[in-house]
Amino acid sequence: MPINQLLVIYLISLLLVWLPSFGLAKLFKKAGRESWKAYVPFYNTWVMQDIAQRPKHWVFWQFIPVVGWFITPGIFIEFAKVFCRFSFLDHTAAALLAPFYFPWLANHKDARFIGAEGVHKHKKPSWREWVDAAIFAIVAATLIRTFVFEAYTIPSSSMEKTLLVNDFLFVSKLSYGPRIPNTPLSVPFVHNYLPKINTKSYSTLIQLPYTRWFEGPVKRNDCVVFNFPAGDTVIHAEGFESLRPYNQIRRFAELGHQESLNVLNNPAEFPVVVHPVDKTDNYIKRCVGVPGDTIKIVNGILYVSGRPAFVPPASATYYIFRSKNNVSITDDFLRESGIRISPDGNDFMPIGQGTYRINLSLSELELLKTLPVVEAGSITKEIANPEEYSYQLFPYYDTAHHWSADDYGPLWIPKKGATITLTAENYPIYERAIRNYENNTLETTGNGSYVINGKPANTYTFKYDYFWMMGDNRHNSQDSRFWGFVPETHIVGKAWMIWFSYENGPRWKRLFNIIK
């Protein structure tokens, strides 16, 4: 963690314990202690714990980064009790409004010192016990979700057959360093929309800059959870959101797509919503390229900086095969043979008499070759048609190159501190990173020159590292080939372990598997 970030953390901690001092000084005097002790940060909380006869080790917990911010209000609540303040409203004010609450309490006619003995005689009503326990649980769970790990569910088949739909994962926040929320004012345990009422679950009244503590590197071939970069602007309607982001709809409209034009011309029914980084939808993909790598795909084979990339053992791709004598082959037959066929219908389909399209991992491919109903030598790997995706592929100008999902690149991944010369060729590739992710103004004059933040420039030096993410199920994955780079600011954590899995009942063999 940079020293300046650590200093900011402890400055906040210092203010939390010092700002209430003007009220605490009078209360210390009522409790028989010298008033000057209230003005010494952290020594004042030691004295409060001594007066309340509470464990003094709480004082040292205040020095744990961020966690200490939640310990200090607890000390304040315990101190308020020794002045006969037991109501839920009093404790809420002591925790959240201490600089105003304690001066008010010091001058209140009913504030009488009863000491720790008086506190012990007080009995909470049962409902308070439940409320206090719930608040403690929420605070503890929020800290764990923010700084240690968080639970996620796999919603789509883009990582088949490494990760399956309805796999429940633990995602480690410690692997790459916990990221401080950009929008700290949000409803606990809810991402970007409140259920039922379908409104935003957060407030942008306070927005914090990108900060990551104890930063660790994202390694090539890690399975990574991240905030979907193109999901910063979405159409808030069923069937859209991150599935069909606003920028995609806008591009289709520019190409004359009538449905997209209708959507953009009807903002009442299809409202546009802008999310901060930490409130865009979460995606999970495999990091196949790290900063400074060059990505290229040739005939469905991924190359990273000129070398064939790691192939995950359970990753899947499509093949075409024929059956002997046009024998009919069913999903159930393939499942009984040991080949996974997902229930969504995308893994296996007939495309002609006796001809089939099937999604297989490498081990399943070898198994298919052994099946007696499969015509020997008929299995061929499917390669995407360049015309099928050319107008959808990042950076959206490449029809002249005839890139496809299986023949793509080369493309260089930006690296922090690296400088590029801006050209007409690379401008569409790095424009969004420079403008949207690194918060610059960027304009092109059309004659080969550029203006960045109001100043002429023909080079740019990147502020952040970027990554290239792809799904293990390449032909069923909307990934970096379709929306570009993932900046370090969007990285959430590393997919670590499957703690539960379900499909027509628990998939027992997947429980507690470490993700590779």
Short mmCIF file of C-alpha atoms in Angstrom, two decimals:
data_model
loop_
_atom_site.label_atom_id
_atom_site.label_comp_id
_atom_site.label_asym_id
_atom_site.label_seq_id
_atom_site.Cartn_x
_atom_site.Cartn_y
_atom_site.Cartn_z
CA MET A 1 0.00 0.00 0.00
CA PRO A 2 1.46 3.42 -0.94
CA ILE A 3 2.48 5.49 2.08
CA ASN A 4 0.17 8.36 1.05
CA GLN A 5 -2.86 6.02 1.16
CA LEU A 6 -1.82 4.74 4.60
CA LEU A 7 -1.48 8.32 5.83
CA VAL A 8 -4.98 9.16 4.60
CA ILE A 9 -6.40 6.12 6.43
CA TYR A 10 -4.81 7.12 9.72
CA LEU A 11 -5.78 10.76 9.25
CA ILE A 12 -9.41 9.64 9.04
CA SER A 13 -8.90 7.46 12.14
CA LEU A 14 -7.37 10.44 13.96
CA LEU A 15 -10.29 12.71 13.09
CA LEU A 16 -12.82 10.09 14.20
CA VAL A 17 -11.41 10.04 17.73
CA TRP A 18 -10.47 13.73 17.98
CA LEU A 19 -13.51 15.60 16.61
CA PRO A 20 -15.82 14.55 19.50
CA SER A 21 -13.23 15.78 22.05
CA PHE A 22 -14.98 19.08 22.81
CA GLY A 23 -17.96 17.23 24.19
CA LEU A 24 -15.94 14.41 25.70
CA ALA A 25 -13.90 16.85 27.79
CA LYS A 26 -16.96 17.87 29.84
CA LEU A 27 -18.10 14.25 30.15
CA PHE A 28 -14.64 13.18 31.36
CA LYS A 29 -14.90 15.83 34.08
CA LYS A 30 -18.31 14.48 35.15
CA ALA A 31 -16.76 11.02 35.33
CA GLY A 32 -13.96 12.29 37.59
CA ARG A 33 -11.18 12.36 35.00
CA GLU A 34 -9.06 15.26 33.79
CA SER A 35 -10.70 16.98 30.85
CA TRP A 36 -7.41 17.42 28.92
CA LYS A 37 -7.28 13.66 28.34
CA ALA A 38 -10.23 13.97 25.98
CA TYR A 39 -8.08 15.96 23.51
CA VAL A 40 -5.34 13.33 23.12
CA PRO A 41 -6.31 11.05 20.21
CA PHE A 42 -6.51 7.35 21.10
CA TYR A 43 -5.53 8.03 24.69
CA ASN A 44 -9.05 9.43 25.01
CA THR A 45 -10.54 6.14 23.83
CA TRP A 46 -8.30 4.31 26.31
CA VAL A 47 -9.77 6.46 29.10
CA MET A 48 -13.30 5.83 27.79
CA GLN A 49 -12.73 2.07 27.93
CA ASP A 50 -11.32 2.45 31.44
CA ILE A 51 -14.36 4.44 32.63
CA ALA A 52 -16.75 1.94 31.02
CA GLN A 53 -14.64 -0.99 32.32
CA ARG A 54 -14.52 -2.45 28.82
CA PRO A 55 -11.57 -4.37 27.27
CA LYS A 56 -8.72 -1.98 26.55
CA HIS A 57 -7.43 -4.05 23.62
CA TRP A 58 -10.23 -2.47 21.59
CA VAL A 59 -8.07 0.68 21.51
CA PHE A 60 -5.33 -1.16 19.62
CA TRP A 61 -7.84 -2.56 17.12
CA GLN A 62 -8.44 1.05 16.05
CA PHE A 63 -5.04 1.00 14.37
CA ILE A 64 -6.04 -1.75 11.91
CA PRO A 65 -6.57 0.03 8.55
CA VAL A 66 -10.28 0.66 7.88
CA VAL A 67 -11.36 -1.99 10.41
CA GLY A 68 -10.46 0.53 13.10
CA TRP A 69 -13.06 2.93 11.70
CA PHE A 70 -15.73 0.45 12.79
CA ILE A 71 -14.18 -0.15 16.23
CA THR A 72 -14.22 3.53 17.26
CA PRO A 73 -18.06 3.88 17.09
CA GLY A 74 -18.34 0.81 19.32
CA ILE A 75 -16.17 2.50 21.94
CA PHE A 76 -18.34 5.62 21.71
CA ILE A 77 -21.51 3.59 22.26
CA GLU A 78 -20.09 1.90 25.36
CA PHE A 79 -19.07 5.31 26.73
CA ALA A 80 -22.53 6.79 26.14
CA LYS A 81 -24.00 4.01 28.30
CA VAL A 82 -22.15 5.20 31.42
CA PHE A 83 -24.19 8.41 31.15
CA CYS A 84 -27.45 6.47 31.20
CA ARG A 85 -28.01 6.57 27.43
CA PHE A 86 -29.41 3.23 26.32
CA SER A 87 -31.85 4.05 23.54
CA PHE A 88 -31.33 2.89 19.98
CA LEU A 89 -31.42 6.53 18.83
CA ASP A 90 -28.70 7.52 21.30
CA HIS A 91 -26.43 4.69 20.21
CA THR A 92 -26.98 5.47 16.52
CA ALA A 93 -26.08 9.12 17.13
CA ALA A 94 -23.01 8.18 19.19
CA ALA A 95 -21.79 5.91 16.39
CA LEU A 96 -22.55 8.11 13.37
CA LEU A 97 -22.69 11.69 14.68
CA ALA A 98 -20.19 11.66 17.55
CA PRO A 99 -18.77 15.20 16.96
CA PHE A 100 -22.30 16.61 17.46
CA TYR A 101 -23.76 14.03 19.83
CA PHE A 102 -21.23 14.24 22.67
CA PRO A 103 -21.32 18.07 22.98
CA TRP A 104 -25.13 17.79 23.09
CA LEU A 105 -24.95 15.04 25.71
CA ALA A 106 -22.44 17.00 27.84
CA ASN A 107 -24.91 19.88 28.13
CA HIS A 108 -28.06 17.78 28.51
CA LYS A 109 -29.76 18.10 31.90
CA ASP A 110 -30.53 14.37 32.07
CA ALA A 111 -26.96 13.24 31.36
CA ARG A 112 -25.92 11.71 34.67
CA PHE A 113 -22.92 9.55 35.29
CA ILE A 114 -23.94 6.06 36.44
CA GLY A 115 -20.61 4.32 35.88
CA ALA A 116 -19.99 0.77 34.76
CA GLU A 117 -21.99 -0.55 37.73
CA GLY A 118 -25.10 1.24 36.54
CA VAL A 119 -24.62 -0.12 33.02
CA HIS A 120 -24.43 -3.68 34.34
CA LYS A 121 -27.79 -3.25 36.07
CA HIS A 122 -29.50 -2.20 32.86
CA LYS A 123 -31.26 -4.97 30.93
CA LYS A 124 -31.84 -4.62 27.19
CA PRO A 125 -35.24 -5.50 25.75
CA SER A 126 -35.14 -8.65 23.62
CA TRP A 127 -35.75 -6.74 20.38
CA ARG A 128 -32.58 -4.68 21.02
CA GLU A 129 -30.56 -7.84 21.40
CA TRP A 130 -31.73 -8.91 17.93
CA VAL A 131 -31.14 -5.48 16.38
CA ASP A 132 -27.65 -5.16 17.85
CA ALA A 133 -26.75 -8.68 16.69
CA ALA A 134 -28.05 -7.91 13.18
CA ILE A 135 -26.05 -4.68 12.95
CA PHE A 136 -22.89 -6.45 14.09
CA ALA A 137 -23.46 -9.21 11.52
CA ILE A 138 -24.00 -6.69 8.71
CA VAL A 139 -20.87 -4.73 9.59
CA ALA A 140 -18.76 -7.90 9.87
CA ALA A 141 -20.10 -9.34 6.61
CA THR A 142 -19.53 -6.02 4.80
CA LEU A 143 -15.90 -5.93 5.94
CA ILE A 144 -15.36 -9.54 4.85
CA ARG A 145 -17.00 -8.95 1.44
CA THR A 146 -14.94 -5.82 0.85
CA PHE A 147 -11.53 -6.95 2.04
CA VAL A 148 -11.36 -10.77 2.18
CA PHE A 149 -13.70 -12.74 -0.09
CA GLU A 150 -17.13 -12.60 -1.67
CA ALA A 151 -19.55 -15.21 -2.98
CA TYR A 152 -20.58 -15.22 -6.65
CA THR A 153 -22.75 -17.39 -8.85
CA ILE A 154 -21.97 -18.39 -12.45
CA PRO A 155 -24.98 -17.16 -14.49
CA SER A 156 -23.92 -18.09 -18.05
CA SER A 157 -22.04 -20.73 -20.01
CA SER A 158 -19.11 -18.55 -21.12
CA MET A 159 -16.64 -20.48 -18.91
CA GLU A 160 -17.94 -23.99 -19.69
CA LYS A 161 -16.71 -26.51 -19.07
CA THR A 162 -14.30 -25.13 -16.48
CA LEU A 163 -17.08 -23.40 -14.59
CA LEU A 164 -20.70 -24.44 -14.99
CA VAL A 165 -23.93 -22.50 -14.73
CA ASN A 166 -25.01 -22.48 -11.06
CA ASP A 167 -21.53 -23.01 -9.71
CA PHE A 168 -21.27 -20.97 -6.50
CA LEU A 169 -17.82 -19.49 -6.00
CA PHE A 170 -15.71 -17.84 -3.38
CA VAL A 171 -13.75 -14.98 -4.95
CA SER A 172 -10.59 -13.88 -3.14
CA LYS A 173 -10.20 -10.12 -2.70
CA LEU A 174 -6.77 -10.62 -1.13
CA SER A 175 -5.19 -12.17 -4.25
CA TYR A 176 -4.92 -8.83 -6.07
CA GLY A 177 -5.48 -6.57 -3.07
CA PRO A 178 -8.86 -5.33 -1.81
CA ARG A 179 -10.28 -2.41 -3.79
CA ILE A 180 -11.93 0.38 -1.81
CA PRO A 181 -15.54 0.89 -2.99
CA ASN A 182 -16.01 3.88 -5.30
CA THR A 183 -19.54 4.32 -3.91
CA PRO A 184 -19.43 3.62 -0.14
CA LEU A 185 -23.04 4.77 0.35
CA SER A 186 -24.90 1.66 -0.77
CA VAL A 187 -27.33 -0.93 0.53
CA PRO A 188 -25.43 -3.93 1.98
CA PHE A 189 -25.43 -7.22 0.06
CA VAL A 190 -27.04 -5.67 -3.04
CA HIS A 191 -25.10 -4.85 -6.19
CA ASN A 192 -26.54 -2.14 -8.44
CA TYR A 193 -30.34 -2.40 -8.23
CA LEU A 194 -32.69 -3.00 -5.33
CA PRO A 195 -34.87 -6.09 -5.80
CA LYS A 196 -38.61 -5.65 -6.35
CA ILE A 197 -38.57 -1.84 -6.56
CA ASN A 198 -35.81 -1.97 -9.25
CA THR A 199 -34.08 1.32 -8.37
CA LYS A 200 -30.39 2.03 -7.78
CA SER A 201 -29.03 0.49 -4.60
CA TYR A 202 -26.38 3.14 -4.10
CA SER A 203 -25.86 6.89 -3.86
CA THR A 204 -23.22 8.86 -5.77
CA LEU A 205 -23.23 11.64 -3.15
CA ILE A 206 -19.79 10.37 -2.07
CA GLN A 207 -17.51 8.90 -4.75
CA LEU A 208 -13.97 7.80 -3.92
CA PRO A 209 -11.10 7.57 -6.41
CA TYR A 210 -9.62 4.22 -7.40
CA THR A 211 -7.61 2.82 -4.49
CA ARG A 212 -6.31 -0.73 -4.05
CA TRP A 213 -4.46 -1.86 -0.94
CA PHE A 214 -1.65 -4.44 -0.78
CA GLU A 215 -1.80 -4.74 -4.57
CA GLY A 216 -0.84 -8.08 -6.13
CA PRO A 217 -0.40 -8.88 -9.83
CA VAL A 218 -3.10 -10.46 -11.97
CA LYS A 219 -1.34 -13.46 -13.46
CA ARG A 220 -1.78 -14.81 -16.93
CA ASN A 221 -4.36 -17.67 -16.99
CA ASP A 222 -6.02 -16.67 -13.69
CA CYS A 223 -9.81 -16.92 -13.58
CA VAL A 224 -10.75 -13.33 -12.72
CA VAL A 225 -13.92 -11.58 -11.58
CA PHE A 226 -14.13 -7.99 -12.80
CA ASN A 227 -16.60 -5.18 -13.37
CA PHE A 228 -17.74 -5.30 -16.99
CA PRO A 229 -16.05 -2.29 -18.64
CA ALA A 230 -18.73 -1.74 -21.30
CA GLY A 231 -21.39 -1.97 -18.58
CA ASP A 232 -20.76 1.56 -17.34
CA THR A 233 -23.61 2.79 -19.56
CA VAL A 234 -26.59 0.48 -19.99
CA ILE A 235 -30.22 0.48 -21.01
CA HIS A 236 -32.21 -0.33 -17.90
CA ALA A 237 -34.76 -2.72 -19.38
CA GLU A 238 -35.27 -6.46 -19.59
CA GLY A 239 -33.07 -8.06 -22.22
CA PHE A 240 -30.55 -5.20 -22.24
CA GLU A 241 -28.28 -4.12 -19.33
CA SER A 242 -24.85 -5.77 -19.79
CA LEU A 243 -26.30 -8.39 -22.13
CA ARG A 244 -26.74 -5.71 -24.79
CA PRO A 245 -24.92 -2.59 -23.55
CA TYR A 246 -25.86 0.90 -24.64
CA ASN A 247 -22.73 1.38 -26.78
CA GLN A 248 -23.52 -1.79 -28.71
CA ILE A 249 -27.08 -0.62 -29.38
CA ARG A 250 -25.75 2.77 -30.48
CA ARG A 251 -23.32 1.15 -32.95
CA PHE A 252 -26.08 -1.03 -34.38
CA ALA A 253 -28.28 2.04 -34.77
CA GLU A 254 -25.52 3.79 -36.71
CA LEU A 255 -25.53 0.79 -39.07
CA GLY A 256 -29.27 1.27 -39.62
CA HIS A 257 -30.51 -1.54 -37.35
CA GLN A 258 -34.20 -0.70 -36.94
CA GLU A 259 -34.74 -2.29 -33.50
CA SER A 260 -31.76 -0.39 -32.10
CA LEU A 261 -33.06 2.86 -33.59
CA ASN A 262 -36.46 2.23 -31.96
CA VAL A 263 -34.79 1.64 -28.58
CA LEU A 264 -32.75 4.85 -28.71
CA ASN A 265 -35.79 6.84 -29.81
CA ASN A 266 -37.86 5.62 -26.85
CA PRO A 267 -36.01 6.72 -23.66
CA ALA A 268 -39.14 6.44 -21.51
CA GLU A 269 -39.39 2.70 -22.09
CA PHE A 270 -35.63 2.15 -22.48
CA PRO A 271 -33.93 4.56 -20.02
CA VAL A 272 -30.14 4.92 -20.14
CA VAL A 273 -28.36 4.42 -16.79
CA VAL A 274 -24.72 5.24 -16.01
CA HIS A 275 -23.03 3.15 -13.29
CA PRO A 276 -19.79 3.90 -11.41
CA VAL A 277 -17.06 1.31 -11.85
CA ASP A 278 -17.83 -0.78 -8.74
CA LYS A 279 -21.54 -0.96 -9.60
CA THR A 280 -21.25 -2.29 -13.14
CA ASP A 281 -22.15 -5.96 -13.53
CA ASN A 282 -19.62 -8.60 -12.50
CA TYR A 283 -18.12 -10.85 -15.18
CA ILE A 284 -15.81 -13.83 -14.85
CA LYS A 285 -13.32 -14.79 -17.55
CA ARG A 286 -9.81 -16.13 -17.84
CA CYS A 287 -7.03 -13.56 -18.07
CA VAL A 288 -5.17 -14.70 -21.21
CA GLY A 289 -3.12 -11.52 -21.69
CA VAL A 290 -1.38 -9.24 -19.19
CA PRO A 291 0.01 -5.72 -19.71
CA GLY A 292 2.52 -5.54 -22.55
CA ASP A 293 1.40 -8.80 -24.20
CA THR A 294 0.37 -8.98 -27.84
CA ILE A 295 -2.72 -11.08 -28.53
CA LYS A 296 -3.37 -12.94 -31.77
CA ILE A 297 -5.78 -15.75 -32.70
CA VAL A 298 -5.10 -17.88 -35.78
CA ASN A 299 -7.57 -20.60 -36.82
CA GLY A 300 -8.98 -20.68 -33.31
CA ILE A 301 -5.56 -21.01 -31.64
CA LEU A 302 -4.60 -18.22 -29.25
CA TYR A 303 -1.07 -16.85 -29.34
CA VAL A 304 0.34 -14.58 -26.65
CA SER A 305 3.40 -12.59 -27.70
CA GLY A 306 4.06 -15.10 -30.48
CA ARG A 307 3.71 -18.27 -28.37
CA PRO A 308 0.74 -20.67 -28.22
CA ALA A 309 -1.28 -19.87 -25.10
CA PHE A 310 -2.15 -22.20 -22.24
CA VAL A 311 -5.21 -24.32 -23.05
CA PRO A 312 -7.35 -24.94 -19.94
CA PRO A 313 -8.05 -28.71 -19.76
CA ALA A 314 -11.80 -28.22 -19.43
CA SER A 315 -12.17 -25.40 -21.96
CA ALA A 316 -14.61 -26.09 -24.78
CA THR A 317 -14.94 -25.33 -28.47
CA TYR A 318 -17.26 -26.46 -31.26
CA TYR A 319 -16.71 -29.37 -33.62
CA ILE A 320 -18.69 -30.75 -36.55
CA PHE A 321 -19.07 -34.52 -36.95
CA ARG A 322 -21.16 -37.10 -38.80
CA SER A 323 -22.79 -40.25 -37.51
CA LYS A 324 -22.36 -43.63 -39.20
CA ASN A 325 -25.17 -44.38 -41.63
CA ASN A 326 -26.93 -41.17 -40.53
CA VAL A 327 -27.82 -42.75 -37.18
CA SER A 328 -29.69 -40.36 -34.89
CA ILE A 329 -27.72 -39.27 -31.82
CA THR A 330 -29.40 -37.79 -28.75
CA ASP A 331 -28.35 -35.60 -25.83
CA ASP A 332 -29.03 -38.43 -23.38
CA PHE A 333 -26.80 -40.84 -25.31
CA LEU A 334 -23.91 -38.39 -25.19
CA ARG A 335 -24.43 -37.70 -21.46
CA GLU A 336 -24.43 -41.45 -20.75
CA SER A 337 -21.18 -41.68 -22.72
CA GLY A 338 -19.55 -39.15 -20.38
CA ILE A 339 -19.87 -35.96 -22.45
CA ARG A 340 -21.41 -32.97 -20.69
CA ILE A 341 -24.34 -31.46 -22.58
CA SER A 342 -25.64 -28.33 -20.87
CA PRO A 343 -29.42 -27.99 -20.47
CA ASP A 344 -29.50 -24.66 -22.35
CA GLY A 345 -29.35 -26.48 -25.70
CA ASN A 346 -26.18 -24.74 -26.94
CA ASP A 347 -23.76 -27.65 -26.57
CA PHE A 348 -25.27 -30.07 -29.08
CA MET A 349 -27.51 -29.63 -32.10
CA PRO A 350 -28.22 -31.36 -35.44
CA ILE A 351 -27.32 -29.19 -38.45
CA GLY A 352 -28.22 -31.66 -41.20
CA GLN A 353 -29.08 -35.30 -41.73
CA GLY A 354 -26.56 -37.26 -39.70
CA THR A 355 -24.44 -34.12 -39.15
CA TYR A 356 -24.04 -32.52 -35.73
CA ARG A 357 -22.47 -29.53 -34.03
CA ILE A 358 -21.08 -30.24 -30.56
CA ASN A 359 -19.20 -28.29 -27.89
CA LEU A 360 -16.33 -30.33 -26.43
CA SER A 361 -13.35 -30.14 -24.11
CA LEU A 362 -10.16 -31.87 -25.26
CA SER A 363 -10.83 -34.94 -23.12
CA GLU A 364 -14.40 -35.13 -24.44
CA LEU A 365 -13.09 -34.84 -28.00
CA GLU A 366 -10.98 -37.95 -27.45
CA LEU A 367 -14.01 -39.71 -25.98
CA LEU A 368 -16.19 -38.77 -28.98
CA LYS A 369 -13.61 -40.32 -31.34
CA THR A 370 -14.06 -43.67 -29.61
CA LEU A 371 -17.86 -43.82 -29.94
CA PRO A 372 -18.87 -46.49 -32.49
CA VAL A 373 -21.73 -44.37 -33.86
CA VAL A 374 -19.35 -41.59 -34.97
CA GLU A 375 -17.98 -41.78 -38.51
CA ALA A 376 -14.22 -42.10 -38.36
CA GLY A 377 -12.32 -39.03 -39.52
CA SER A 378 -15.44 -36.87 -39.74
CA ILE A 379 -14.68 -34.66 -36.73
CA THR A 380 -13.52 -31.17 -37.72
CA LYS A 381 -13.01 -28.06 -35.64
CA GLU A 382 -15.45 -25.23 -36.36
CA ILE A 383 -13.88 -21.90 -37.29
CA ALA A 384 -15.95 -18.71 -37.06
CA ASN A 385 -16.92 -16.98 -40.30
CA PRO A 386 -15.25 -13.54 -40.63
CA GLU A 387 -18.52 -12.03 -41.85
CA GLU A 388 -20.46 -13.33 -38.84
CA TYR A 389 -18.93 -11.06 -36.20
CA SER A 390 -16.84 -8.48 -38.05
CA TYR A 391 -19.04 -5.48 -37.17
CA GLN A 392 -19.39 -6.63 -33.53
CA LEU A 393 -15.71 -7.21 -32.78
CA PHE A 394 -13.58 -4.69 -30.93
CA PRO A 395 -12.41 -2.15 -32.12
CA TYR A 396 -15.45 -2.09 -34.48
CA TYR A 397 -13.70 -0.78 -37.58
CA ASP A 398 -12.05 -3.93 -38.73
CA THR A 399 -14.20 -5.25 -41.58
CA ALA A 400 -11.35 -4.32 -43.92
CA HIS A 401 -9.08 -6.66 -41.94
CA HIS A 402 -11.68 -9.46 -41.93
CA TRP A 403 -11.03 -10.35 -38.32
CA SER A 404 -13.26 -12.98 -36.77
CA ALA A 405 -13.70 -14.58 -33.35
CA ASP A 406 -11.21 -17.27 -34.44
CA ASP A 407 -8.83 -15.12 -36.51
CA TYR A 408 -8.14 -11.97 -34.56
CA GLY A 409 -5.37 -9.45 -34.04
CA PRO A 410 -2.55 -8.82 -33.48
CA LEU A 411 -3.41 -6.41 -30.67
CA TRP A 412 -1.06 -4.93 -28.04
CA ILE A 413 -2.34 -4.68 -24.43
CA PRO A 414 -1.57 -1.33 -22.74
CA LYS A 415 0.87 -1.28 -19.85
CA LYS A 416 1.20 1.30 -17.08
CA GLY A 417 3.97 3.75 -17.95
CA ALA A 418 4.20 2.63 -21.60
CA THR A 419 3.97 5.33 -24.27
CA ILE A 420 2.37 4.93 -27.69
CA THR A 421 2.36 7.15 -30.73
CA LEU A 422 -1.23 7.86 -31.71
CA THR A 423 -2.10 7.01 -35.31
CA ALA A 424 -5.24 6.65 -37.37
CA GLU A 425 -4.75 2.89 -37.12
CA ASN A 426 -4.50 2.59 -33.31
CA TYR A 427 -6.77 5.50 -32.33
CA PRO A 428 -9.95 3.34 -32.34
CA ILE A 429 -8.15 0.67 -30.30
CA TYR A 430 -6.97 2.87 -27.43
CA GLU A 431 -9.49 5.71 -27.58
CA ARG A 432 -11.85 4.32 -24.92
CA ALA A 433 -8.99 3.49 -22.55
CA ILE A 434 -7.58 7.00 -22.81
CA ARG A 435 -10.93 8.78 -22.58
CA ASN A 436 -13.21 6.65 -20.39
CA TYR A 437 -10.90 4.59 -18.17
CA GLU A 438 -8.17 7.20 -17.62
CA ASN A 439 -10.51 10.23 -17.58
CA ASN A 440 -8.97 12.39 -20.28
CA THR A 441 -10.53 14.47 -22.99
CA LEU A 442 -9.40 13.21 -26.40
CA GLU A 443 -10.13 14.69 -29.78
CA THR A 444 -8.87 14.07 -33.29
CA THR A 445 -8.58 16.91 -35.74
CA GLY A 446 -8.91 14.55 -38.69
CA ASN A 447 -5.53 15.43 -40.20
CA GLY A 448 -3.46 13.00 -38.18
CA SER A 449 -3.08 15.14 -35.05
CA TYR A 450 -4.73 14.78 -31.64
CA VAL A 451 -5.69 16.95 -28.69
CA ILE A 452 -5.52 15.48 -25.14
CA ASN A 453 -6.89 17.56 -22.26
CA GLY A 454 -6.89 20.64 -24.50
CA LYS A 455 -3.24 20.30 -25.57
CA PRO A 456 -1.88 19.04 -28.93
CA ALA A 457 -0.28 15.60 -28.53
CA ASN A 458 0.83 12.75 -30.75
CA THR A 459 1.80 10.38 -27.93
CA TYR A 460 0.12 9.06 -24.80
CA THR A 461 1.50 7.38 -21.66
CA PHE A 462 -0.88 4.98 -19.92
CA LYS A 463 -1.74 5.45 -16.24
CA TYR A 464 -3.07 1.94 -15.63
CA ASP A 465 -2.37 -1.66 -16.52
CA TYR A 466 -4.85 -3.47 -18.77
CA PHE A 467 -5.80 -7.11 -19.28
CA TRP A 468 -7.30 -9.28 -22.01
CA MET A 469 -10.09 -11.58 -20.79
CA MET A 470 -11.56 -14.54 -22.68
CA GLY A 471 -14.05 -17.24 -21.79
CA ASP A 472 -12.99 -20.87 -21.79
CA ASN A 473 -16.10 -21.58 -23.88
CA ARG A 474 -14.78 -19.45 -26.74
CA HIS A 475 -17.75 -19.66 -29.11
CA ASN A 476 -20.28 -18.84 -26.38
CA SER A 477 -18.40 -16.02 -24.72
CA GLN A 478 -18.84 -12.27 -24.99
CA ASP A 479 -15.33 -11.28 -23.95
CA SER A 480 -12.49 -8.90 -24.78
CA ARG A 481 -12.80 -9.75 -28.47
CA PHE A 482 -16.16 -7.95 -28.37
CA TRP A 483 -15.55 -5.07 -25.92
CA GLY A 484 -11.81 -4.65 -25.46
CA PHE A 485 -9.48 -4.21 -22.52
CA VAL A 486 -10.17 -4.57 -18.80
CA PRO A 487 -8.37 -1.85 -16.80
CA GLU A 488 -6.88 -2.64 -13.40
CA THR A 489 -9.48 -0.33 -11.85
CA HIS A 490 -12.18 -2.88 -12.73
CA ILE A 491 -10.51 -5.97 -11.23
CA VAL A 492 -12.56 -7.42 -8.34
CA GLY A 493 -10.76 -10.62 -7.33
CA LYS A 494 -9.58 -14.11 -8.22
CA ALA A 495 -12.07 -16.97 -8.52
CA TRP A 496 -10.79 -19.35 -5.86
CA MET A 497 -13.09 -22.23 -4.96
CA ILE A 498 -16.46 -23.77 -5.85
CA TRP A 499 -18.30 -24.07 -2.54
CA PHE A 500 -21.57 -25.35 -4.01
CA SER A 501 -22.92 -26.43 -7.40
CA TYR A 502 -26.43 -27.27 -8.54
CA GLU A 503 -28.19 -28.75 -11.58
CA ASN A 504 -31.28 -30.84 -10.94
CA GLY A 505 -29.78 -31.42 -7.51
CA PRO A 506 -26.34 -30.85 -5.96
CA ARG A 507 -23.32 -31.68 -8.14
CA TRP A 508 -21.43 -33.27 -5.26
CA LYS A 509 -18.18 -33.87 -7.17
CA ARG A 510 -17.73 -30.14 -7.77
CA LEU A 511 -18.04 -29.07 -4.14
CA PHE A 512 -14.89 -27.45 -2.68
CA ASN A 513 -12.94 -27.78 -5.94
CA ILE A 514 -10.14 -25.24 -6.32
CA ILE A 515 -10.51 -23.30 -9.57
CA LYS A 516 -7.65 -23.67 -12.04
#
